[in-house]
CSV table of C-alpha atoms and ligand atoms in Angstrom, one decimal:
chain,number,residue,atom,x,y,z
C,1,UNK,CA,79.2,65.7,204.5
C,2,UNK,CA,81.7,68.2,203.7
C,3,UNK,CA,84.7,65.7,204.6
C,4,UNK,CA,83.3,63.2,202.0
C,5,UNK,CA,82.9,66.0,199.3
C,6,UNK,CA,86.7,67.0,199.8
C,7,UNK,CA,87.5,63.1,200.1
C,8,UNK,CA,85.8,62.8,196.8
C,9,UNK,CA,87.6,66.1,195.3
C,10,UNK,CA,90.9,64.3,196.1
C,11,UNK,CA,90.1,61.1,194.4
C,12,UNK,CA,88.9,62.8,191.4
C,13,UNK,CA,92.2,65.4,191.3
C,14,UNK,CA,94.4,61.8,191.6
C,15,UNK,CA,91.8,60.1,189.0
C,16,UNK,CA,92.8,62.9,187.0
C,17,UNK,CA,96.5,62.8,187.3
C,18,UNK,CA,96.7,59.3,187.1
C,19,UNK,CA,95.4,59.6,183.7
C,20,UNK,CA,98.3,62.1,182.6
C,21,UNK,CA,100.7,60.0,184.5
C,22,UNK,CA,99.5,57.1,182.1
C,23,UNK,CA,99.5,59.4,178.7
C,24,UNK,CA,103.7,59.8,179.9
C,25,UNK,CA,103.3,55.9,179.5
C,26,UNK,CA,101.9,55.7,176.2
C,27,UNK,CA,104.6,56.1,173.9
C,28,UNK,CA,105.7,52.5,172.2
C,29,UNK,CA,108.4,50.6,173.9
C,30,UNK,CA,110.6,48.7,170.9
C,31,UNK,CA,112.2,45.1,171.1
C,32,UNK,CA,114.2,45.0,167.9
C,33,UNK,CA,115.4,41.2,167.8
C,34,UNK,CA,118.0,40.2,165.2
C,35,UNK,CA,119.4,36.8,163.7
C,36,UNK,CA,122.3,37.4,162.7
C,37,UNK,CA,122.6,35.1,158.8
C,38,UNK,CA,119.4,34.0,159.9
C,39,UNK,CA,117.5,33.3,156.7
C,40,UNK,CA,114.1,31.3,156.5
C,41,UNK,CA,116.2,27.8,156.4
C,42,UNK,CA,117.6,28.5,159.4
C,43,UNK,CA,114.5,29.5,161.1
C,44,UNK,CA,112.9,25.9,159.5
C,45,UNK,CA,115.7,23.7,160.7
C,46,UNK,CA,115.7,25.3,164.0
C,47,UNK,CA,112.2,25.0,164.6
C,48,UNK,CA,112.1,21.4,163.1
C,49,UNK,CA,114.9,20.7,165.6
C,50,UNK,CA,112.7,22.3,168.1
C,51,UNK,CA,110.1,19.5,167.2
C,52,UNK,CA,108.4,21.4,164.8
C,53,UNK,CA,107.6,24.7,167.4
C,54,UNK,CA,109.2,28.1,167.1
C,55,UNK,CA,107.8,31.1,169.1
C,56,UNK,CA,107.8,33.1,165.5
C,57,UNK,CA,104.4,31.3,165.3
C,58,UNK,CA,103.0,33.8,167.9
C,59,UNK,CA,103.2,36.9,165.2
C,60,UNK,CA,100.1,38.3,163.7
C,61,UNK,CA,102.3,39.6,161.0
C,62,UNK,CA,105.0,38.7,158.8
C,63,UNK,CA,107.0,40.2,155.3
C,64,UNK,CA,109.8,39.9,153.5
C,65,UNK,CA,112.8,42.1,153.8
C,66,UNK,CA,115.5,42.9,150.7
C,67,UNK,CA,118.6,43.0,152.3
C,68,UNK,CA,121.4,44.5,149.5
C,69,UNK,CA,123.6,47.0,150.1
C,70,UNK,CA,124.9,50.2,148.0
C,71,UNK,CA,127.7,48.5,146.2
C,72,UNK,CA,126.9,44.9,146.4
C,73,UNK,CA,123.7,42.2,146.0
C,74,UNK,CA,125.0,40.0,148.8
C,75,UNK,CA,125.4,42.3,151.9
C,76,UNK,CA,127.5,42.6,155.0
C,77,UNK,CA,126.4,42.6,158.9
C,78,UNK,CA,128.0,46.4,158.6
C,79,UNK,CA,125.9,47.7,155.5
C,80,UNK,CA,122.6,45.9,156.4
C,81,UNK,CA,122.9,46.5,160.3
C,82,UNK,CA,123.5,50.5,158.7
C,83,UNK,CA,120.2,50.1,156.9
C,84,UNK,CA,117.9,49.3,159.4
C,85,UNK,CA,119.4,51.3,162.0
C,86,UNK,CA,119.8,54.6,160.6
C,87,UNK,CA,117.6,54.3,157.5
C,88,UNK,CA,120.1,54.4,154.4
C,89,UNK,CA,122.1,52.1,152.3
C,90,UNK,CA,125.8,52.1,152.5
C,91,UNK,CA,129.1,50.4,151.3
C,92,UNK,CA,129.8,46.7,152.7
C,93,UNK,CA,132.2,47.2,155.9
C,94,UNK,CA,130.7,50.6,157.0
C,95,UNK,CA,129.1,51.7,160.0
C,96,UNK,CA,126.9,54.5,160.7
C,97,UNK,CA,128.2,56.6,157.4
C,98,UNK,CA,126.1,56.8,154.2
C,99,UNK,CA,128.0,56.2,150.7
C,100,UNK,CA,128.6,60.7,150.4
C,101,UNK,CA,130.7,60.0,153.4
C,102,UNK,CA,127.9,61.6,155.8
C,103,UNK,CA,127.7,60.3,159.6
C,104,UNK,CA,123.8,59.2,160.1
C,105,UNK,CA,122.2,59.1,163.3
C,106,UNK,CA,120.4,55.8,164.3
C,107,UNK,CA,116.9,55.1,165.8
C,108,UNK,CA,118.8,54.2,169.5
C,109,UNK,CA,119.8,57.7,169.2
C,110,UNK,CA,116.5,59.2,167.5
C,111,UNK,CA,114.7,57.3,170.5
C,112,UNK,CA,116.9,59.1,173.0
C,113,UNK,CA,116.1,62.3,172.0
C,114,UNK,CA,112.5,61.2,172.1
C,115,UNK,CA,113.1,60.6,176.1
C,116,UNK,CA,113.4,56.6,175.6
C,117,UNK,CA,116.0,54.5,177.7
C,118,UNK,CA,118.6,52.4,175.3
C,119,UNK,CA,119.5,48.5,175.8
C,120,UNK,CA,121.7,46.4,173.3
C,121,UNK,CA,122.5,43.2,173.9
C,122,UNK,CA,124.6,40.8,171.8
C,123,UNK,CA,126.1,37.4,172.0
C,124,UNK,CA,129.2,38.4,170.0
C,125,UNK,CA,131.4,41.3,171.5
C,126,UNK,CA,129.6,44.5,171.9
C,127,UNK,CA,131.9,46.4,169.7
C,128,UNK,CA,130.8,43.7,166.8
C,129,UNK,CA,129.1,45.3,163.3
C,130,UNK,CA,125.5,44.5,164.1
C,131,UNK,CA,125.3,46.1,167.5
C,132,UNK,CA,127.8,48.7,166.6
C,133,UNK,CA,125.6,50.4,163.8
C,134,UNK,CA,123.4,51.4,166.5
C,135,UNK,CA,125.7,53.4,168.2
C,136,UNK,CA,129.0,54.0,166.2
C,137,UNK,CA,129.9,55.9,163.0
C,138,UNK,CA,133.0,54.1,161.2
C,139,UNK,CA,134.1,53.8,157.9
C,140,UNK,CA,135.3,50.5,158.7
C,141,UNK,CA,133.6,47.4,161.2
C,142,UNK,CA,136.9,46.5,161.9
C,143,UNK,CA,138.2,49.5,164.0
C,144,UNK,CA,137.1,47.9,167.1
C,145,UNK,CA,138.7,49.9,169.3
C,146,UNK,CA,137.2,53.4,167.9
C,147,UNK,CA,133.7,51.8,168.0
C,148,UNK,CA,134.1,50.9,172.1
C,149,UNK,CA,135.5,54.4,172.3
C,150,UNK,CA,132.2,55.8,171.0
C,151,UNK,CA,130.2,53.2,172.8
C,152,UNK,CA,131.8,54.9,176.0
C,153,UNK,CA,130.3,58.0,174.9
C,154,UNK,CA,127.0,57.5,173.6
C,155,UNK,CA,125.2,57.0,176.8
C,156,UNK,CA,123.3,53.8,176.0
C,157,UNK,CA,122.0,53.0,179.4
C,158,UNK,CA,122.2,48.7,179.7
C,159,UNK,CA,124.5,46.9,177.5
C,160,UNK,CA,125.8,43.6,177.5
C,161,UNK,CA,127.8,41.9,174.9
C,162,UNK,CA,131.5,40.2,175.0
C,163,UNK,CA,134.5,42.2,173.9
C,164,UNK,CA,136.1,44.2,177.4
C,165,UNK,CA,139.3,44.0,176.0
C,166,UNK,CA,138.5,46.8,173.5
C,167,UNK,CA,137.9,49.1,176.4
C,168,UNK,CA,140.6,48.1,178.6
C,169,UNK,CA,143.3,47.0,176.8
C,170,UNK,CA,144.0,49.5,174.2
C,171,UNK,CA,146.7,50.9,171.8
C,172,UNK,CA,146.1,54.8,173.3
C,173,UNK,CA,146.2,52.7,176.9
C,174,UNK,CA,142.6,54.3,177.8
C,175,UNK,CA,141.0,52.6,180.4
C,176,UNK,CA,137.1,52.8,179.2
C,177,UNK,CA,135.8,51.4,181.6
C,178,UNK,CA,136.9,53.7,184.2
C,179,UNK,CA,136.4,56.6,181.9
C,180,UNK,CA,132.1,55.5,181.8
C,181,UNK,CA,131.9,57.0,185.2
C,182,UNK,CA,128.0,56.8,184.6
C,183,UNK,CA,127.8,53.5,184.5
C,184,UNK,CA,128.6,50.4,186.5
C,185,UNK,CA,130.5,47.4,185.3
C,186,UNK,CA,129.6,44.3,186.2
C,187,UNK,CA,130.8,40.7,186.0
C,188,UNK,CA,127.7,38.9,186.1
C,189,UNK,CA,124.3,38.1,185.5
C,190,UNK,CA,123.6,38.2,189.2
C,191,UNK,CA,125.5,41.3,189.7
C,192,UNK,CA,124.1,43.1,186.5
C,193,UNK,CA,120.4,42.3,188.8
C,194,UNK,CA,121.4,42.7,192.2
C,195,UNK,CA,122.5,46.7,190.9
C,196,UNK,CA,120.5,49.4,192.1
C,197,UNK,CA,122.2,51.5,189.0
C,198,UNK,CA,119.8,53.1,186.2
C,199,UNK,CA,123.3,52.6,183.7
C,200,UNK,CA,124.9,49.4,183.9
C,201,UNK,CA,127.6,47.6,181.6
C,202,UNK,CA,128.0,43.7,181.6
C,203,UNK,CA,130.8,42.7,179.0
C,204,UNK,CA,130.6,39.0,179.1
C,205,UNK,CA,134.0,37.9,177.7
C,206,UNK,CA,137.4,39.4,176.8
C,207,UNK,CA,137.4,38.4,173.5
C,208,UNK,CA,134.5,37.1,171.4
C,209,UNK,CA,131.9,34.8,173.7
C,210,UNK,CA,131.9,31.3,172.4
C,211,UNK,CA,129.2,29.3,171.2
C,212,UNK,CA,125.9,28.1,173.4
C,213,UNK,CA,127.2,24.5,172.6
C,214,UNK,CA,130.3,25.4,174.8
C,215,UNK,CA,128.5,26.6,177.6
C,216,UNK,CA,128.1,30.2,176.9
C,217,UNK,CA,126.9,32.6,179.7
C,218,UNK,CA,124.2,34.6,180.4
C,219,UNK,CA,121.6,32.6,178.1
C,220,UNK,CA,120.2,35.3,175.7
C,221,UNK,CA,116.6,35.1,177.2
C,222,UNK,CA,118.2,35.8,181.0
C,223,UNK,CA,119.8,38.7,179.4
C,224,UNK,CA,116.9,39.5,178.1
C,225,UNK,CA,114.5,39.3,180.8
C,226,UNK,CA,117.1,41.0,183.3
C,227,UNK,CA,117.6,43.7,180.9
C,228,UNK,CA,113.9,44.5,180.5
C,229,UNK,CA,113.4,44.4,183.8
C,230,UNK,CA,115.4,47.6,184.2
C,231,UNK,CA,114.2,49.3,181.0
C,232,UNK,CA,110.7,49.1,182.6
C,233,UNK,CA,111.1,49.7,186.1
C,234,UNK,CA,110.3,53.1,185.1
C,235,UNK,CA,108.0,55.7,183.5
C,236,UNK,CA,110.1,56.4,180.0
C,237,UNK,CA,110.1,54.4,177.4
C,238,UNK,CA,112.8,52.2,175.8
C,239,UNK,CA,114.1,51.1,172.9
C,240,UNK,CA,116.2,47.9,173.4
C,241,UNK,CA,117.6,46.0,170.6
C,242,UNK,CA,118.9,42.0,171.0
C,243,UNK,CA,120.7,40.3,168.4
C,244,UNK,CA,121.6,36.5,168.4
C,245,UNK,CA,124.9,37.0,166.3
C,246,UNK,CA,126.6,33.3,166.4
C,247,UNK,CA,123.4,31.9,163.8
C,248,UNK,CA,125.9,33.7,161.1
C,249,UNK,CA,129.3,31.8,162.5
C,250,UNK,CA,127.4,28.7,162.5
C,251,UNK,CA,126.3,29.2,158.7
C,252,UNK,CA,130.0,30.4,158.1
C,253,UNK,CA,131.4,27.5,159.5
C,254,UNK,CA,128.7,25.4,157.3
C,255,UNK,CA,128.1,23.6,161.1
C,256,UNK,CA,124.2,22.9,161.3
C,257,UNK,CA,124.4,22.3,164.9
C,258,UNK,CA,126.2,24.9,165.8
C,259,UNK,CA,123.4,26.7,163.7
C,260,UNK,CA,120.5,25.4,165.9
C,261,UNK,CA,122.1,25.5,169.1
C,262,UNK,CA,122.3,29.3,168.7
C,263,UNK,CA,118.7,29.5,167.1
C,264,UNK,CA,117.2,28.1,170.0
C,265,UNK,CA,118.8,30.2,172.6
C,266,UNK,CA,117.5,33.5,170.1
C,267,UNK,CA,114.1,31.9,170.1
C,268,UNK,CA,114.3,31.3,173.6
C,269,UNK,CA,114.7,35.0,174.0
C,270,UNK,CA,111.4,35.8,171.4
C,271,UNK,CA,109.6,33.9,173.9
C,272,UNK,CA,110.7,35.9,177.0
C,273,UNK,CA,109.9,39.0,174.9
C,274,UNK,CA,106.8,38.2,173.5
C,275,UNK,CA,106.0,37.3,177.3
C,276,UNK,CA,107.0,40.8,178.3
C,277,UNK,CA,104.5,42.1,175.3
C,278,UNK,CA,101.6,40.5,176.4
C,279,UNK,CA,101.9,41.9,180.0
C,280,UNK,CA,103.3,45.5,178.5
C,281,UNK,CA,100.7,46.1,175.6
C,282,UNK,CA,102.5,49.2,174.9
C,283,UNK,CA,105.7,47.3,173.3
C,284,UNK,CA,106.3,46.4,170.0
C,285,UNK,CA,108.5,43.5,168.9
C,286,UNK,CA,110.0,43.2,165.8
C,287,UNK,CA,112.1,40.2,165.1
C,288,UNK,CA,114.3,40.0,161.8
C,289,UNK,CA,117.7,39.1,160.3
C,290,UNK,CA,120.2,40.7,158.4
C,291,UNK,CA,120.8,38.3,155.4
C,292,UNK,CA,121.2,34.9,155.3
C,293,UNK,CA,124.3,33.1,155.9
C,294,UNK,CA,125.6,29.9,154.0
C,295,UNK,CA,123.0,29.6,151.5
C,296,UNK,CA,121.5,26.8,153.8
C,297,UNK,CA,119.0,24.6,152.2
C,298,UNK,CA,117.2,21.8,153.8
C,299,UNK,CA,117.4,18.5,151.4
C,300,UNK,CA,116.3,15.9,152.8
C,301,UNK,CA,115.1,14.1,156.3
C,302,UNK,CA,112.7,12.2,158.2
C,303,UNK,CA,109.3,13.3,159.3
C,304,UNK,CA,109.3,10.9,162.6
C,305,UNK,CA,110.8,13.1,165.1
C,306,UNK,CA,111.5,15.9,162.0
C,307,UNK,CA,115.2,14.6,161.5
C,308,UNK,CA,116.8,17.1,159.0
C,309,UNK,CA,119.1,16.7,156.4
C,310,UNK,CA,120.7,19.8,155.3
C,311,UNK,CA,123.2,21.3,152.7
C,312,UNK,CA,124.8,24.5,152.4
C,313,UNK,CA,126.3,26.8,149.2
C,314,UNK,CA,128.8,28.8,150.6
C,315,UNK,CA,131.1,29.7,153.4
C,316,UNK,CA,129.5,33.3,153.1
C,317,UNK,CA,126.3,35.4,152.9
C,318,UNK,CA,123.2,34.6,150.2
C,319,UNK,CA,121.4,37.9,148.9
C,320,UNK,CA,118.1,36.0,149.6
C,321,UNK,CA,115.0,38.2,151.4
C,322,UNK,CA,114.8,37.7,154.9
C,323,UNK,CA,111.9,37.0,156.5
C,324,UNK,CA,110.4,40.2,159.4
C,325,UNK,CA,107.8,39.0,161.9
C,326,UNK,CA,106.2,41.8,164.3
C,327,UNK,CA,104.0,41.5,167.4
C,328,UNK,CA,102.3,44.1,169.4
C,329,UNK,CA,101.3,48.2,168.1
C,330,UNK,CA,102.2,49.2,164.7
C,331,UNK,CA,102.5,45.2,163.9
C,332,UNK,CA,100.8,45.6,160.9
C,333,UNK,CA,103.2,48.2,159.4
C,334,UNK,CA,105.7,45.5,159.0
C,335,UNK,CA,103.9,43.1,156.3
C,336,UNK,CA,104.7,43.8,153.2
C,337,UNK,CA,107.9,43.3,151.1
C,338,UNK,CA,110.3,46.3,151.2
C,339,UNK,CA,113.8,47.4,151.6
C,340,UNK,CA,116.1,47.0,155.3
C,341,UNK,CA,116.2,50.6,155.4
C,342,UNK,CA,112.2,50.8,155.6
C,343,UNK,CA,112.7,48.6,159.0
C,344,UNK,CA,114.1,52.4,160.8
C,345,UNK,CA,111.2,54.2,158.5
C,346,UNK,CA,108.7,52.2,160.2
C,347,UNK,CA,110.4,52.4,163.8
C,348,UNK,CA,110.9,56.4,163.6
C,349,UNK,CA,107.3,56.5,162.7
C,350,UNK,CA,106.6,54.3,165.9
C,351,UNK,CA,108.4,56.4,168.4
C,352,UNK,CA,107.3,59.8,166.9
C,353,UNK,CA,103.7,59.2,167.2
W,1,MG,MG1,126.1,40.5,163.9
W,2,ZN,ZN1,128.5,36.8,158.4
């Protein structure tokens, strides 16, 4: 009798401590997915060309995002990543620094200090605008090689993106790569798995990765997948954010193929995370864009087999609202029509409850 009492003590003390273990757990994991220049047009003729499916259409809630900058209606990747990464409003073609010249500290770096892991993953070079306002403070996008510099020291713990020349072959003759001594480099997708390393690097390409269409490698959702597979294979929580970049160098090339063939691999990787969400109930997904790109409209088509006929305005970006969809807790605070920089308002308040 007195061995089943103490038997039952010890379940109840690891009842008990299970329960704190899973209060650790609690805290909201964040997938922050970005289209680069993908507008709503974009999103119809990809999903039309998807025979009418999308896996946007598994969001409970959706709004409308204004996407100008400080100085200009029709924004840049640098000003409107800027917004919704660290909260304010800047100049077109700056990173990380509000218009009074101050350096501002993004959510991958407020969800840090909160205890979270980091991921980013991009299928443009790592060191590109979107991706780069996460982690970099520049007062211009195009100083690549200072932005890999501060990539190499801001301890985000998976990345993969294109771009290893800005780490390795360098005006100052740094060799980045070597310098990250806390992380592993890897060449692969099946490397980048196979590593038993809690920090890994995987730049994918030398220079900028070329399009899906040409047989671009990883696929966004394997990256994806892989990635989160790390983030979660422990008890902190993470904050990973995934942008599809080439939608906006399809729109700027006015190529609608080139447009769709980089939708569906982004859509592709919603599904894998929204697939990861409904088997992780403690992560958000939040899936946006940063402006539209091209001005695309769609003009004309077939409904047999939803053949589209498009046009397009410009070579550039449209100062159009973009649409926001969300999946998962604190969903709901992400309906509404509001401003870019409300997207980190709403993310801060996420990770600080
Ligand atoms: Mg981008
Ligand atoms: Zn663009």
């Amino acid at each position: 009798k007195k061995k089943m009492k103490k038997s039952i003590i010890i379940l109840f003390n690891l009842f008990i401590s299970c329960n704190i273990f899973s209060q650790n757990t609690s805290q909201t994991n964040i997938i922050l997915m970005i289209g680069d220049g993908m507008g709503l047009t974009h999103i119809s003729a990809g999903m039309y060309s998807l025979n009418n499916n999308t896996a946007l259409e598994s969001f409970p809630f959706v709004g409308l995002v204004k996407t100008h900058s400080h100085n200009a209606l029709v924004t840049d990747s640098a000003a409107s990543g800027t917004a919704f990464a660290c909260g304010e409003k800047t100049l077109n073609g700056t990173i990380g620094i509000n218009p009074q010249n101050k350096k501002i500290k993004s959510i991958l770096k407020h969800s840090k200090e909160k205890g979270y892991k980091t991921g980013i993953i991009a299928t443009s070079t790592i060191v590109h605008a979107t991706p780069a306002s996460f982690y970099a403070n520049v007062l211009s996008r195009n100083q690549y090689e200072d932005i890999a510099l501060q990539l190499s020291q801001s301890d985000v713990d998976f990345f993969i993106g294109g771009g290893r020349d800005y780490f390795t072959r360098r005006k100052d003759k740094r060799n980045l790569i070597e310098e990250m001594s806390s992380h592993e480099f890897v060449y692969s997708l099946k490397k980048f798995t196979e590593s038993k390393s809690n920090k890994i690097g995987f730049l994918t390409s030398l220079g900028d990765p070329v399009p899906i269409n040409q047989g671009r490698k990883p696929k966004l959702s394997n990256a994806v997948e892989e990635v989160l597979s790390k983030l979660s294979s422990n008890q902190e929580p993470f904050f990973l954010v995934v942008e599809g970049s080439q939608i906006d160098w399809g729109g700027h090339k006015n190529d609608i193929n080139y447009v769709i063939s980089e939708f569906k691999d982004f859509d592709e990787a919603i599904k894998s995370a929204i697939n990861f969400s409904s088997k992780n109930k403690n992560t958000l997904v939040i899936v946006t864009s940063d402006h539209e790109t091209g001005g695309l409209a769609i003009t004309g088509g077939k409904i047999k087999r939803f053949q589209i006929k498009t046009k397009f305005n410009t070579i550039g970006h449209s100062a159009t609202m973009v649409p926001i969809f969300s999946y998962g807790p604190n969903s709901e605070l992400f309906s509404g029509v509001y401003d870019n920089t409300e997207i980190f308002d709403k993310m801060l308040s996420t990770i600080n409850n």
